[in-house]
Amino acid sequence: MCGIIGYVGDKKIVPLLIEGLKKLEYRGYDSAGICVLDGGMLKSIKDKGRISELEKEEPLKWISGNAGIAHTRWATHGKPDEINAHPHFDCKKEIAIVHNGIIENYQSLKKLLIKEGHMISSETDSEIIAHLIEKFYEGDLEEAVTRVLKLLEGTYGLAVLSNKEEKIIVAKKGSPLVIGVGDGEMFIASDISPIIEHTNKIIYLSDGEVGIITKDRYIIKNIDGNGVDKKVHEVKWSIDQIEKGNFKHFMLKEIFEQPEVIRNTFRGRIKDGKIKLSLNIDFKKIKRIILTACGTSWHSAVIGKYLIEEYAKIPCEVDYASEFRYRNPMVNTDDLLIAISQSGETADTIAALKEAKGKGAKTLGIVNVVGSTISREVDSGIYLHAGPETGVASTKAFTSQIAALTLFSLYLGQESGMDIDNEILKEMEIIPEKIEKVLENSERIRNIASRFKDKNNFLYFGRGINFPVALEGALKLKEISYIHAEGYPAAEMKHGPIALIDKNMPIVFLATKSSISSKILSNIEEVYARDGKIISVVNEKTPEVEKFSEELIIVPETIEELSPIINVISLQLLAYHIADLKGLDVDKPRNLAKSVTVE
Ligand code: G6P
C-alpha cells in the first residue's frame, strides 16, 4: 500500500497535492514527498513521517507550477526515511516517478543499472524505474515508459513526470490507479478520495493500461501502444465512504482485503516449487524455536508452532511476550526467537526480543510495519506486506502472519533437505480465491449474528491447528462486542467449560475436515446432549452436523495446515456483524489500543 496523486492544471498545485495526500494517508503514512515542474525544473520536497510533517516544510511555499506528482509511503523495501521516500529521480533529476506496488525483479535490474553507471541512492524497489526510463529516453517519454513497463515484474500504480512537458504518464498493473477528468485540468490518484471534491468524472485504469495526461486531454493505450476506449464514470460517493472503500468500517474493509493481502504475502516468495526467502541466519545451527508475541499475534504464534513442527521438525515453544520477559527464561545460543507483531512496536514483544538477544539467541521478526522497532532489532525478518491496518481488532495482519509462518516453516523444511509437497504449493496459490468464497457468506453470517447478538456468553471450540482459531474467534468477539467469550481446545471442554453449557450458551465449533474430524463430531454431540446452541463451521452439509447444529457456516475445503486462514475469516465476520448490529464502535472498541507501546 502507498498513495499516489498527480495534477495537471492551473490551480495552486502544492496545497492541492498536499490536501490530496492527506486523503490518501490511510494507505500509508511513514514518509511523503511531492515534485512539481516549476520553470523547467523538477522541484521536490520529501520528509519522513506523516503529511503534516511534509506540510511544515518552508520551501514548499516557493514552489509553483502546472504539473506535479506526490506520494505517501507504506514502506515495503527500505526503511521509512527521507531518502527512501518518493518521488524518486533519474541521475540528472529530469524524470520523477511515484510508485505504489512491488517490483519483484528490482534487484537484477538494479545491478544492471549500477553496472551501466547509474547512481541509485535509495534502498527502494521503485527508484530503478526512474533510472530505467532515463536509460530508454530518446525524446519520447511515453515510449521510454512503455519500454520500461515491459521489463518490470510485480505490481505498480505508477505516475511519471519529466522536466520537459506539462504531462503525466500513468500505468497500472495490480495496484489501483484512477484518472479524474476536469474542465481544463486532470487528476490522477490511487483512488478517488482526493479527486472527488474537484470532479466526479472518473476513469478506472485497468491492468496493462497506460495513460498520457495533459491538462486538456487524456489518452489511454495498452502496453503495445494501441488506443483503448474507456468509460467515464460519474461517481456519487462521500469522502468518508471512499476512504473506507464503501465499507461501513475499516475492520470490514480489512476483512475483505484478505484475498489480496495473502497474495501479497506470498508474492515473489514461491518460485519453481521452492520457497524464496532471503534470511541471513544459519538455520542448521538452530536446535529450538521460541515464538513470542501478544494478543492476536500470539494466536498466530500458536499456529506457527504447529506449522514449524510439522514441516521443519524443529521443537518449538510459544510464550506470551509479557511472561517470557519476566521469568528469566532459559535461552541458549542455538535457539531462534521469532517475534511476531503487526505494529513492530508492542512494548512486551520488544522486551522479550531483547531478553533473548541478550542471552545469545538468534532472532527473526515477522512484522507488518517496515522500519518498526522490532524490524530493526532482529537478525533477520519477513515482512507481511498486509498494508496499514486501521481497525483496532486485527484481522488481515493475523491471516498474513499465518501465511508468512507457512512460508517460513516450509522454507526451514526445504533448507534441511525436505521436498515440498506440490499440494500445499497449489493450495497456497488458490487460497485467495477460497477466501473470496468465505467473504460471499457475509450476509448469511450477519443473519446468524442477528440471532445470537444478545447473548451474554459464547464458547469457541477447535482442535489441533484450529484450536488457536477458536482462541482468536473468541478474542475478536470480546474485543468489539463486549460479549464474554472463551476459546478452548474442544477436548478440554470436559474439564470445566461443559459445566457452563445450557440452552442459553452458543458454542462455535471449528469442524472443517481434518485428521481428527470424528473427535470433533463427538464433542459436538456432547454439547448437543446438554442443550448447547451449536454454530458449526464446516466444509459441507452432512446429516450428522446438520442434526446437531442450530446454524452452519459452510467454507471451502483446503488442506488442514491452511484451514486456519479460511476458518478464522468466518469468525471475524461473525464478531464484526454482532458488534455492528449492537451499534458499537467497531473500529475503536472501548479501552483498547491498536498498538500497546507501554507495559
Ligand atoms: C493490541 C491490539 C491487537 C494486537 C496486539 C499485538 O492488543 O489491539 O490487535 O494483536 O496489540 O499487537 P502487535 O502489533 O504486536 O501485533
Coordinates of C-alpha atoms and ligand atoms in Angstrom, one line a residue:
M1 CA 0.0 0.0 0.0
C2 CA 1.0 3.6 -0.7
G3 CA -1.0 6.5 -2.0
I4 CA -0.2 8.5 -5.2
I5 CA -1.7 11.6 -6.6
G6 CA -0.9 13.9 -9.6
Y7 CA -2.3 17.0 -11.1
V8 CA -2.1 18.9 -14.4
G9 CA -3.9 22.3 -14.5
D10 CA -4.0 25.9 -13.3
K11 CA -5.0 25.5 -9.6
K12 CA -2.4 26.2 -6.9
I13 CA -0.7 22.9 -7.1
V14 CA 1.2 22.5 -3.8
P15 CA -1.9 22.8 -1.5
L16 CA -3.9 20.7 -3.9
L17 CA -1.4 17.8 -3.8
I18 CA -0.9 18.1 0.0
E19 CA -4.6 18.0 0.7
G20 CA -4.9 15.1 -1.7
L21 CA -2.1 13.2 0.1
K22 CA -4.0 13.7 3.4
K23 CA -7.0 11.9 2.0
L24 CA -4.7 9.0 0.9
E25 CA -2.9 8.8 4.2
Y26 CA -4.9 5.8 5.2
R27 CA -2.9 3.9 2.5
G28 CA 0.4 4.6 4.2
Y29 CA 2.0 7.2 6.4
D30 CA 5.7 6.6 7.1
S31 CA 7.1 9.3 4.7
A32 CA 5.8 11.5 2.0
G33 CA 7.0 13.7 -0.9
I34 CA 6.0 16.0 -3.7
C35 CA 7.5 17.0 -7.0
V36 CA 6.4 19.9 -9.2
L37 CA 7.5 21.0 -12.7
D38 CA 8.5 24.6 -11.9
G39 CA 10.1 26.7 -14.6
G40 CA 11.6 23.8 -16.4
M41 CA 12.9 22.2 -13.3
L42 CA 11.6 19.3 -11.2
K43 CA 11.4 20.7 -7.6
S44 CA 10.9 18.2 -4.9
I45 CA 10.4 18.1 -1.1
K46 CA 10.3 14.8 0.9
D47 CA 10.0 14.1 4.5
K48 CA 9.9 11.2 7.0
G49 CA 6.7 10.8 8.9
R50 CA 3.2 12.0 8.2
I51 CA 1.9 14.5 5.6
S52 CA 1.6 17.0 8.5
E53 CA 5.4 17.0 8.7
L54 CA 5.9 17.5 5.0
E55 CA 3.4 20.3 5.1
K56 CA 5.6 22.2 7.5
E57 CA 8.5 22.4 5.1
E58 CA 9.2 26.1 4.4
P59 CA 10.5 25.7 0.8
L60 CA 7.1 24.3 -0.3
K61 CA 5.9 28.0 -0.2
W62 CA 8.2 28.8 -3.1
I63 CA 7.2 26.0 -5.4
S64 CA 4.6 26.6 -8.1
G65 CA 3.7 25.1 -11.5
N66 CA 1.1 23.3 -13.6
A67 CA 2.1 19.7 -13.3
G68 CA 3.1 17.7 -10.2
I69 CA 3.0 14.3 -8.5
A70 CA 3.1 13.3 -4.9
H71 CA 3.3 10.1 -2.7
T72 CA 2.5 8.9 0.8
R73 CA 4.5 5.8 1.6
W74 CA 3.9 2.5 3.3
A75 CA 7.4 1.1 3.2
T76 CA 7.9 -2.4 1.7
H77 CA 11.6 -2.2 0.6
G78 CA 13.9 0.1 2.6
K79 CA 13.2 1.8 5.9
P80 CA 10.9 4.8 6.2
D81 CA 13.2 7.8 5.8
E82 CA 13.7 10.8 3.6
I83 CA 15.9 9.0 1.1
N84 CA 13.5 6.2 0.5
A85 CA 10.5 8.5 0.3
H86 CA 9.1 9.1 -3.1
P87 CA 9.3 10.8 -5.7
H88 CA 12.4 9.1 -7.0
F89 CA 14.5 10.5 -9.8
D90 CA 16.9 9.6 -12.5
C91 CA 20.6 10.7 -12.3
K92 CA 20.0 14.1 -14.0
K93 CA 16.8 14.8 -12.0
E94 CA 14.9 15.2 -15.2
I95 CA 12.5 12.3 -14.6
A96 CA 10.4 11.8 -11.4
I97 CA 8.3 8.9 -10.5
V98 CA 5.9 7.9 -7.7
H99 CA 5.1 4.2 -7.4
N100 CA 2.6 2.0 -5.4
G101 CA 3.3 -1.7 -5.6
I102 CA 6.3 -4.0 -5.5
I103 CA 8.8 -4.6 -8.3
E104 CA 9.8 -8.2 -7.8
N105 CA 12.8 -8.2 -10.1
Y106 CA 14.3 -4.9 -9.0
Q107 CA 17.5 -6.4 -7.7
S108 CA 18.6 -7.8 -11.1
L109 CA 17.5 -4.5 -12.8
K110 CA 19.4 -2.5 -10.2
K111 CA 22.6 -4.5 -10.7
L112 CA 22.4 -3.8 -14.4
L113 CA 21.8 -0.1 -13.9
I114 CA 24.7 0.2 -11.5
K115 CA 26.9 -1.6 -14.0
E116 CA 25.9 1.0 -16.5
G117 CA 26.9 3.8 -14.2
H118 CA 23.6 4.8 -12.7
M119 CA 23.8 6.2 -9.1
I120 CA 21.0 4.6 -7.1
S121 CA 20.6 6.4 -3.9
S122 CA 17.7 4.7 -2.1
E123 CA 17.0 1.1 -0.9
T124 CA 13.7 1.0 -2.6
D125 CA 12.5 -1.2 -5.4
S126 CA 10.9 1.9 -7.0
E127 CA 13.9 4.1 -7.8
I128 CA 15.1 1.9 -10.6
I129 CA 12.0 2.8 -12.6
A130 CA 13.2 6.4 -12.9
H131 CA 16.7 5.2 -14.0
L132 CA 15.3 2.7 -16.5
I133 CA 13.2 5.5 -18.1
E134 CA 16.3 7.6 -18.3
K135 CA 18.1 4.7 -20.0
F136 CA 15.5 4.4 -22.7
Y137 CA 14.6 8.0 -23.1
E138 CA 15.2 9.3 -26.6
G139 CA 13.0 12.3 -26.6
D140 CA 9.7 10.5 -26.2
L141 CA 8.7 9.9 -22.5
E142 CA 5.7 7.7 -23.4
E143 CA 7.8 5.4 -25.5
A144 CA 10.5 5.2 -22.8
V145 CA 7.9 4.4 -20.1
T146 CA 6.3 1.6 -22.1
R147 CA 9.7 0.0 -22.8
V148 CA 10.4 0.0 -19.1
L149 CA 7.0 -1.5 -18.2
K150 CA 7.8 -4.5 -20.3
L151 CA 10.8 -5.2 -18.1
L152 CA 9.0 -4.9 -14.8
E153 CA 7.8 -8.0 -12.9
G154 CA 5.4 -7.3 -10.0
T155 CA 2.8 -4.7 -9.4
Y156 CA 2.6 -1.0 -10.0
G157 CA 0.4 2.1 -9.9
L158 CA 2.9 4.5 -11.5
A159 CA 3.0 8.2 -12.3
V160 CA 5.9 9.7 -14.2
L161 CA 6.7 13.4 -14.7
S162 CA 9.6 14.9 -16.7
N163 CA 11.1 18.4 -16.8
K164 CA 10.3 18.7 -20.5
E165 CA 6.5 18.8 -20.7
E166 CA 3.4 19.5 -18.6
K167 CA 2.3 16.0 -18.8
I168 CA 2.0 12.9 -16.6
I169 CA 2.3 9.3 -17.8
V170 CA 0.5 6.8 -15.7
A171 CA 0.4 3.0 -15.8
K172 CA -1.3 0.3 -13.8
K173 CA -0.7 -3.4 -13.0
G174 CA -2.0 -4.9 -9.8
S175 CA -2.2 -1.6 -7.9
P176 CA -5.1 0.8 -8.3
L177 CA -5.0 4.0 -10.4
V178 CA -7.8 6.3 -11.4
I179 CA -8.0 9.5 -13.5
G180 CA -10.2 12.4 -12.7
V181 CA -11.4 14.3 -15.7
G182 CA -11.9 18.0 -15.0
D183 CA -12.5 21.1 -17.1
G184 CA -9.1 22.2 -18.2
E185 CA -7.5 20.1 -15.5
M186 CA -6.8 16.4 -14.9
F187 CA -6.1 14.4 -11.8
I188 CA -4.6 11.0 -11.2
A189 CA -4.6 9.1 -7.9
S190 CA -4.6 5.7 -6.2
D191 CA -8.3 6.2 -5.5
I192 CA -11.0 8.8 -5.9
S193 CA -10.8 10.2 -2.4
P194 CA -8.5 13.2 -3.3
I195 CA -10.2 13.8 -6.6
I196 CA -13.9 13.8 -5.8
E197 CA -14.1 17.3 -4.4
H198 CA -12.7 18.6 -7.8
T199 CA -14.6 16.4 -10.3
N200 CA -16.9 13.3 -10.1
K201 CA -15.9 12.2 -13.7
I202 CA -13.6 9.2 -13.1
I203 CA -11.8 6.7 -15.3
Y204 CA -10.6 3.5 -13.7
L205 CA -7.4 2.3 -15.4
S206 CA -7.2 -1.5 -15.9
D207 CA -4.1 -3.6 -15.6
G208 CA -1.8 -3.2 -18.6
E209 CA -3.0 0.2 -19.5
V210 CA -1.0 3.4 -19.8
G211 CA -2.4 6.9 -19.7
I212 CA -1.0 10.1 -21.1
I213 CA -2.4 13.1 -19.2
T214 CA -2.2 16.7 -20.1
K215 CA -4.5 19.5 -18.7
D216 CA -6.9 19.3 -21.6
R217 CA -6.9 15.7 -22.6
Y218 CA -6.2 12.1 -21.6
I219 CA -5.2 9.3 -24.0
I220 CA -5.4 5.7 -22.8
K221 CA -3.4 2.9 -24.6
N222 CA -2.5 -0.6 -23.9
I223 CA 1.1 -1.5 -23.3
D224 CA 1.6 -2.2 -27.0
G225 CA 0.6 1.3 -27.9
N226 CA -3.0 0.6 -29.2
G227 CA -5.7 3.1 -28.1
V228 CA -8.3 1.9 -25.6
D229 CA -11.8 3.4 -25.2
K230 CA -12.5 4.0 -21.6
K231 CA -15.9 4.7 -19.9
V232 CA -16.0 7.9 -17.8
H233 CA -17.9 7.1 -14.6
E234 CA -20.0 9.7 -12.7
V235 CA -19.2 8.9 -9.1
K236 CA -21.6 9.9 -6.2
W237 CA -19.7 8.8 -3.1
S238 CA -18.9 10.8 0.0
I239 CA -15.3 11.2 1.2
D240 CA -15.8 9.0 4.2
Q241 CA -17.3 6.2 2.1
I242 CA -14.3 6.4 -0.2
E243 CA -11.6 6.1 2.4
K244 CA -13.3 3.0 3.7
G245 CA -13.8 1.8 0.2
N246 CA -17.6 2.0 0.6
F247 CA -17.4 -0.3 3.7
K248 CA -19.1 0.8 6.9
H249 CA -16.0 0.2 9.0
F250 CA -12.2 -0.2 8.4
M251 CA -12.5 -3.6 10.1
L252 CA -14.9 -4.8 7.5
K253 CA -12.8 -3.3 4.7
E254 CA -9.7 -5.1 6.1
I255 CA -11.6 -8.4 6.4
F256 CA -12.5 -8.0 2.7
E257 CA -8.9 -7.1 1.7
Q258 CA -7.7 -10.6 2.8
P259 CA -7.6 -12.3 -0.6
E260 CA -5.2 -9.5 -1.9
V261 CA -3.2 -9.4 1.4
I262 CA -2.5 -13.2 1.2
R263 CA -1.5 -12.8 -2.4
N264 CA 0.9 -10.0 -1.4
T265 CA 2.4 -12.0 1.5
F266 CA 3.2 -14.9 -0.9
R267 CA 4.1 -12.7 -3.9
G268 CA 7.6 -13.4 -5.2
R269 CA 8.3 -15.9 -2.4
I270 CA 7.3 -19.1 -4.2
K271 CA 9.1 -19.9 -7.4
D272 CA 9.7 -23.2 -9.3
G273 CA 8.4 -25.3 -6.4
K274 CA 10.7 -23.6 -3.9
I275 CA 10.3 -21.1 -1.1
K276 CA 12.4 -18.0 -1.7
L277 CA 13.2 -16.1 1.5
S278 CA 16.4 -14.1 2.0
L279 CA 17.1 -14.7 5.6
N280 CA 20.7 -14.3 6.9
I281 CA 20.5 -16.8 9.7
D282 CA 22.3 -20.2 9.7
F283 CA 19.3 -22.4 10.5
K284 CA 21.4 -25.6 10.6
K285 CA 22.7 -24.5 14.0
I286 CA 19.2 -23.9 15.4
K287 CA 18.0 -26.6 17.9
R288 CA 14.9 -24.9 19.3
I289 CA 12.5 -22.2 18.2
I290 CA 10.7 -19.9 20.6
L291 CA 7.8 -17.9 19.2
T292 CA 6.7 -14.8 21.2
A293 CA 4.0 -12.2 20.7
C294 CA 0.9 -10.5 22.3
G295 CA -2.8 -10.6 21.5
T296 CA -3.8 -11.8 18.1
S297 CA -0.2 -12.1 17.0
W298 CA 0.2 -14.6 19.9
H299 CA -2.6 -16.7 18.4
S300 CA -0.7 -16.8 15.1
A301 CA 2.4 -17.9 17.0
V302 CA 0.5 -20.9 18.3
I303 CA -0.5 -21.8 14.8
G304 CA 3.2 -21.3 13.8
K305 CA 4.2 -23.9 16.3
Y306 CA 2.0 -26.5 14.6
L307 CA 3.4 -25.5 11.2
I308 CA 7.1 -25.4 12.2
E309 CA 6.9 -28.8 14.0
E310 CA 5.0 -30.3 11.0
Y311 CA 7.2 -29.0 8.2
A312 CA 10.6 -28.3 9.8
K313 CA 10.6 -30.8 12.6
I314 CA 12.3 -28.4 15.0
P315 CA 11.0 -28.3 18.6
C316 CA 9.0 -25.1 19.2
E317 CA 7.7 -23.3 22.2
V318 CA 5.2 -20.4 22.3
D319 CA 5.4 -17.8 25.0
Y320 CA 3.4 -14.6 25.8
A321 CA 6.0 -11.9 25.4
S322 CA 5.0 -10.4 28.8
E323 CA 5.6 -13.7 30.6
F324 CA 8.8 -14.5 28.7
R325 CA 10.5 -11.3 29.6
Y326 CA 9.9 -11.5 33.3
R327 CA 10.5 -15.2 34.1
N328 CA 14.3 -15.4 33.5
P329 CA 13.8 -17.9 30.6
M330 CA 16.3 -20.5 29.7
V331 CA 17.7 -19.3 26.4
N332 CA 20.7 -20.8 24.5
T333 CA 22.9 -19.6 21.6
D334 CA 21.4 -22.3 19.4
D335 CA 17.8 -21.0 20.0
L336 CA 15.9 -18.9 17.5
L337 CA 13.5 -16.4 18.9
I338 CA 10.7 -15.3 16.5
A339 CA 8.9 -12.1 17.4
I340 CA 5.6 -11.7 15.7
S341 CA 3.9 -8.3 15.6
Q342 CA 1.7 -6.3 13.3
S343 CA 3.0 -3.0 14.5
G344 CA 6.5 -4.0 15.4
E345 CA 6.2 -1.6 18.4
T346 CA 4.5 -3.7 21.1
A347 CA 6.5 -3.0 24.3
D348 CA 6.4 -6.5 25.7
T349 CA 7.4 -8.1 22.4
I350 CA 10.3 -5.8 22.0
A351 CA 11.4 -6.5 25.6
A352 CA 11.1 -10.3 25.1
L353 CA 13.2 -9.9 21.9
K354 CA 15.9 -8.0 23.7
E355 CA 15.9 -10.6 26.6
A356 CA 16.5 -13.4 24.1
K357 CA 19.1 -11.4 22.2
G358 CA 20.9 -10.6 25.4
K359 CA 21.2 -14.3 26.1
G360 CA 22.7 -15.0 22.7
A361 CA 19.7 -16.4 20.7
K362 CA 19.3 -15.6 17.0
T363 CA 16.3 -13.5 16.3
L364 CA 13.7 -13.3 13.5
G365 CA 10.9 -10.8 13.1
I366 CA 7.5 -11.4 11.4
V367 CA 6.3 -7.9 11.2
N368 CA 3.9 -5.7 9.1
V369 CA 5.3 -2.2 9.7
V370 CA 8.5 -1.7 7.8
G371 CA 11.2 0.1 9.7
S372 CA 9.5 -0.5 13.1
T373 CA 11.5 -1.2 16.2
I374 CA 11.2 -5.0 16.0
S375 CA 12.2 -5.0 12.3
R376 CA 15.3 -3.0 13.2
E377 CA 16.3 -5.1 16.3
V378 CA 16.1 -8.6 14.7
D379 CA 18.9 -10.5 12.9
S380 CA 16.5 -11.2 10.0
G381 CA 12.9 -10.8 9.1
I382 CA 9.9 -11.5 7.0
Y383 CA 7.5 -8.6 6.2
L384 CA 3.8 -9.3 5.9
H385 CA 3.1 -6.8 3.1
A386 CA -0.5 -6.5 4.5
G387 CA -0.7 -2.7 4.2
P388 CA -1.8 -0.4 7.0
E389 CA -4.3 -2.0 9.4
T390 CA -6.5 0.7 10.9
G391 CA -9.3 -1.3 12.8
V392 CA -8.1 -1.9 16.3
A393 CA -9.2 -5.5 16.1
S394 CA -6.5 -7.2 14.0
T395 CA -7.8 -9.2 11.0
K396 CA -5.7 -9.1 7.8
A397 CA -2.5 -9.0 9.8
F398 CA -3.5 -12.3 11.5
T399 CA -4.1 -14.2 8.3
S400 CA -1.0 -12.8 6.7
Q401 CA 1.0 -13.8 9.8
I402 CA -0.2 -17.4 9.2
A403 CA 0.7 -17.1 5.6
A404 CA 4.2 -15.9 6.5
L405 CA 4.6 -18.7 9.1
T406 CA 3.6 -21.2 6.4
L407 CA 6.3 -19.8 4.1
F408 CA 8.8 -19.9 6.9
S409 CA 8.1 -23.4 8.1
L410 CA 8.3 -24.8 4.5
Y411 CA 11.5 -22.8 4.0
L412 CA 13.0 -24.3 7.1
G413 CA 12.0 -27.8 5.9
Q414 CA 13.4 -27.1 2.5
E415 CA 16.7 -26.0 3.9
S416 CA 17.0 -29.2 5.8
G417 CA 16.5 -31.2 2.7
M418 CA 12.7 -31.8 2.7
D419 CA 10.9 -31.9 -0.7
I420 CA 8.0 -29.5 -0.6
D421 CA 4.7 -31.2 -1.4
N422 CA 3.2 -29.8 -4.5
E423 CA -0.3 -30.0 -3.0
I424 CA 0.5 -27.3 -0.4
L425 CA 2.1 -25.0 -3.0
K426 CA -1.0 -25.4 -5.2
E427 CA -3.3 -24.7 -2.3
M428 CA -1.3 -21.6 -1.4
E429 CA -1.8 -20.3 -4.9
I430 CA -5.6 -20.7 -4.8
I431 CA -6.3 -19.9 -1.2
P432 CA -7.1 -16.2 -2.1
E433 CA -10.0 -17.5 -4.3
K434 CA -11.2 -19.7 -1.4
I435 CA -11.1 -16.6 0.9
E436 CA -13.3 -14.8 -1.6
K437 CA -15.9 -17.6 -1.2
V438 CA -15.9 -17.2 2.6
L439 CA -16.5 -13.5 2.1
E440 CA -19.5 -14.2 -0.1
N441 CA -21.1 -15.7 3.1
S442 CA -21.0 -12.3 4.9
E443 CA -24.8 -11.7 4.7
R444 CA -25.6 -15.2 5.8
I445 CA -23.2 -14.8 8.8
R446 CA -25.0 -11.5 9.5
N447 CA -28.2 -13.4 9.8
I448 CA -26.6 -15.8 12.3
A449 CA -25.2 -12.8 14.2
S450 CA -28.7 -11.2 14.5
R451 CA -29.9 -14.4 16.1
F452 CA -27.2 -14.5 18.7
K453 CA -26.2 -10.9 19.3
D454 CA -28.0 -10.5 22.6
K455 CA -26.3 -13.5 24.3
N456 CA -24.0 -12.7 27.2
N457 CA -21.5 -15.5 26.7
F458 CA -20.0 -17.6 23.9
L459 CA -17.7 -20.6 23.7
Y460 CA -15.4 -21.4 20.8
F461 CA -14.1 -24.9 20.4
G462 CA -11.4 -26.2 18.0
R463 CA -8.8 -28.9 17.9
G464 CA -5.3 -29.2 16.5
I465 CA -4.3 -26.3 14.3
N466 CA -7.8 -24.9 14.7
F467 CA -7.6 -24.6 18.5
P468 CA -5.8 -21.2 18.2
V469 CA -8.5 -20.2 15.7
A470 CA -11.0 -20.8 18.5
L471 CA -9.0 -18.6 20.7
E472 CA -8.9 -15.9 18.0
G473 CA -12.6 -16.2 17.3
A474 CA -13.4 -15.6 21.0
L475 CA -10.9 -12.7 21.2
K476 CA -12.5 -11.0 18.2
L477 CA -15.9 -11.3 19.7
K478 CA -15.0 -10.0 23.2
E479 CA -12.8 -7.1 21.8
I480 CA -15.5 -5.5 19.7
S481 CA -18.9 -6.7 21.0
Y482 CA -18.0 -6.8 24.7
I483 CA -19.7 -10.3 25.0
H484 CA -17.8 -12.6 27.2
A485 CA -16.2 -15.4 25.1
E486 CA -13.7 -18.2 25.7
G487 CA -11.8 -20.3 23.3
Y488 CA -10.9 -23.9 24.3
P489 CA -9.3 -27.0 22.8
A490 CA -12.5 -29.0 22.2
A491 CA -11.4 -32.0 24.3
E492 CA -10.7 -29.8 27.3
M493 CA -14.4 -29.0 27.4
K494 CA -14.9 -31.9 29.8
H495 CA -12.5 -30.4 32.2
G496 CA -14.6 -27.4 33.0
P497 CA -16.4 -25.5 30.3
I498 CA -19.0 -28.2 30.0
A499 CA -20.4 -27.0 33.3
L500 CA -21.4 -23.7 31.6
I501 CA -23.4 -25.3 28.8
D502 CA -27.1 -25.0 28.8
K503 CA -29.8 -23.8 26.4
N504 CA -28.6 -20.2 26.6
M505 CA -25.0 -20.9 25.6
P506 CA -23.9 -20.5 22.0
I507 CA -20.9 -22.7 21.1
V508 CA -19.0 -22.2 17.9
F509 CA -17.3 -25.4 16.7
L510 CA -14.5 -25.4 14.1
A511 CA -15.5 -28.6 12.5
T512 CA -13.9 -28.5 9.0
K513 CA -12.3 -31.6 7.6
S514 CA -9.2 -32.7 9.4
S515 CA -7.3 -35.8 10.7
I516 CA -9.4 -35.5 13.9
S517 CA -12.9 -34.6 12.4
S518 CA -14.5 -37.7 14.1
K519 CA -13.3 -36.4 17.5
I520 CA -14.8 -33.0 16.9
L521 CA -18.1 -34.6 15.9
S522 CA -18.2 -36.5 19.3
N523 CA -17.6 -33.2 21.1
I524 CA -20.5 -31.6 19.1
E525 CA -22.8 -34.5 20.2
E526 CA -21.7 -34.0 23.8
V527 CA -22.7 -30.3 23.7
Y528 CA -25.9 -31.1 21.9
A529 CA -26.9 -33.5 24.6
R530 CA -26.6 -30.6 27.1
D531 CA -28.8 -28.3 25.0
G532 CA -26.0 -26.0 23.9
K533 CA -26.8 -23.9 20.8
I534 CA -24.2 -25.0 18.2
I535 CA -22.9 -23.0 15.3
S536 CA -20.6 -25.2 13.2
V537 CA -18.0 -24.1 10.7
V538 CA -17.9 -26.9 8.2
N539 CA -16.9 -27.8 4.7
E540 CA -20.2 -29.4 3.7
K541 CA -23.7 -30.1 5.0
T542 CA -23.5 -33.6 6.4
P543 CA -26.6 -35.2 8.1
E544 CA -24.6 -35.5 11.4
V545 CA -23.5 -31.9 11.8
E546 CA -26.8 -30.6 10.4
K547 CA -28.7 -32.7 13.0
F548 CA -26.8 -31.2 16.0
S549 CA -26.2 -27.6 14.8
E550 CA -28.5 -24.6 15.0
E551 CA -26.5 -22.9 12.3
L552 CA -23.9 -24.0 9.7
I553 CA -21.2 -21.8 8.2
I554 CA -20.0 -23.6 5.1
V555 CA -16.5 -22.7 4.0
P556 CA -14.4 -24.1 1.2
E557 CA -12.2 -27.1 1.9
T558 CA -8.4 -26.7 1.9
I559 CA -5.6 -28.7 3.4
E560 CA -5.6 -28.8 7.2
E561 CA -2.4 -26.7 7.6
L562 CA -4.1 -23.8 5.7
S563 CA -7.6 -24.2 7.2
P564 CA -7.0 -21.6 9.9
I565 CA -6.8 -18.9 7.2
I566 CA -10.1 -19.9 5.8
N567 CA -11.9 -20.7 9.1
V568 CA -10.9 -17.6 11.1
I569 CA -12.4 -15.3 8.4
S570 CA -15.9 -16.6 9.1
L571 CA -15.3 -15.9 12.8
Q572 CA -14.0 -12.4 12.1
L573 CA -17.3 -11.8 10.2
L574 CA -19.4 -13.2 13.0
A575 CA -17.8 -10.9 15.6
Y576 CA -18.0 -7.9 13.2
H577 CA -21.7 -8.4 12.4
I578 CA -22.6 -9.0 16.1
A579 CA -20.8 -5.8 17.2
D580 CA -22.2 -3.8 14.3
L581 CA -25.8 -5.0 15.0
K582 CA -25.3 -3.9 18.6
G583 CA -24.4 -0.5 17.3
L584 CA -20.9 -0.5 18.8
D585 CA -17.8 1.5 17.7
V586 CA -16.3 -1.4 15.8
D587 CA -13.1 0.3 14.7
K588 CA -12.3 1.8 18.1
P589 CA -13.5 -0.5 20.8
R590 CA -13.5 0.8 24.4
N591 CA -10.3 0.6 26.4
L592 CA -8.3 -1.0 23.6
A593 CA -5.4 0.4 21.6
K594 CA -4.1 -0.6 18.2
S595 CA -0.6 -0.6 19.4
V596 CA 0.3 -1.3 23.0
T597 CA 3.6 0.6 23.4
V598 CA 3.6 0.5 27.2
E599 CA 3.9 -2.5 29.5
Ligands
G6P1 C1 -3.2 -4.9 20.7 C2 -4.1 -4.9 19.5 C3 -4.2 -6.3 19.0 C4 -2.8 -6.9 18.7 C5 -1.9 -6.8 19.9 C6 -0.4 -7.1 19.5 O1 -3.7 -5.6 21.8 O2 -5.3 -4.4 19.9 O3 -5.0 -6.3 17.8 O4 -2.9 -8.2 18.3 O5 -1.9 -5.4 20.4 O6 0.0 -6.1 18.6 P1 1.1 -6.3 17.5 O7 1.2 -5.0 16.8 O8 2.4 -6.6 18.3 O9 0.7 -7.4 16.7

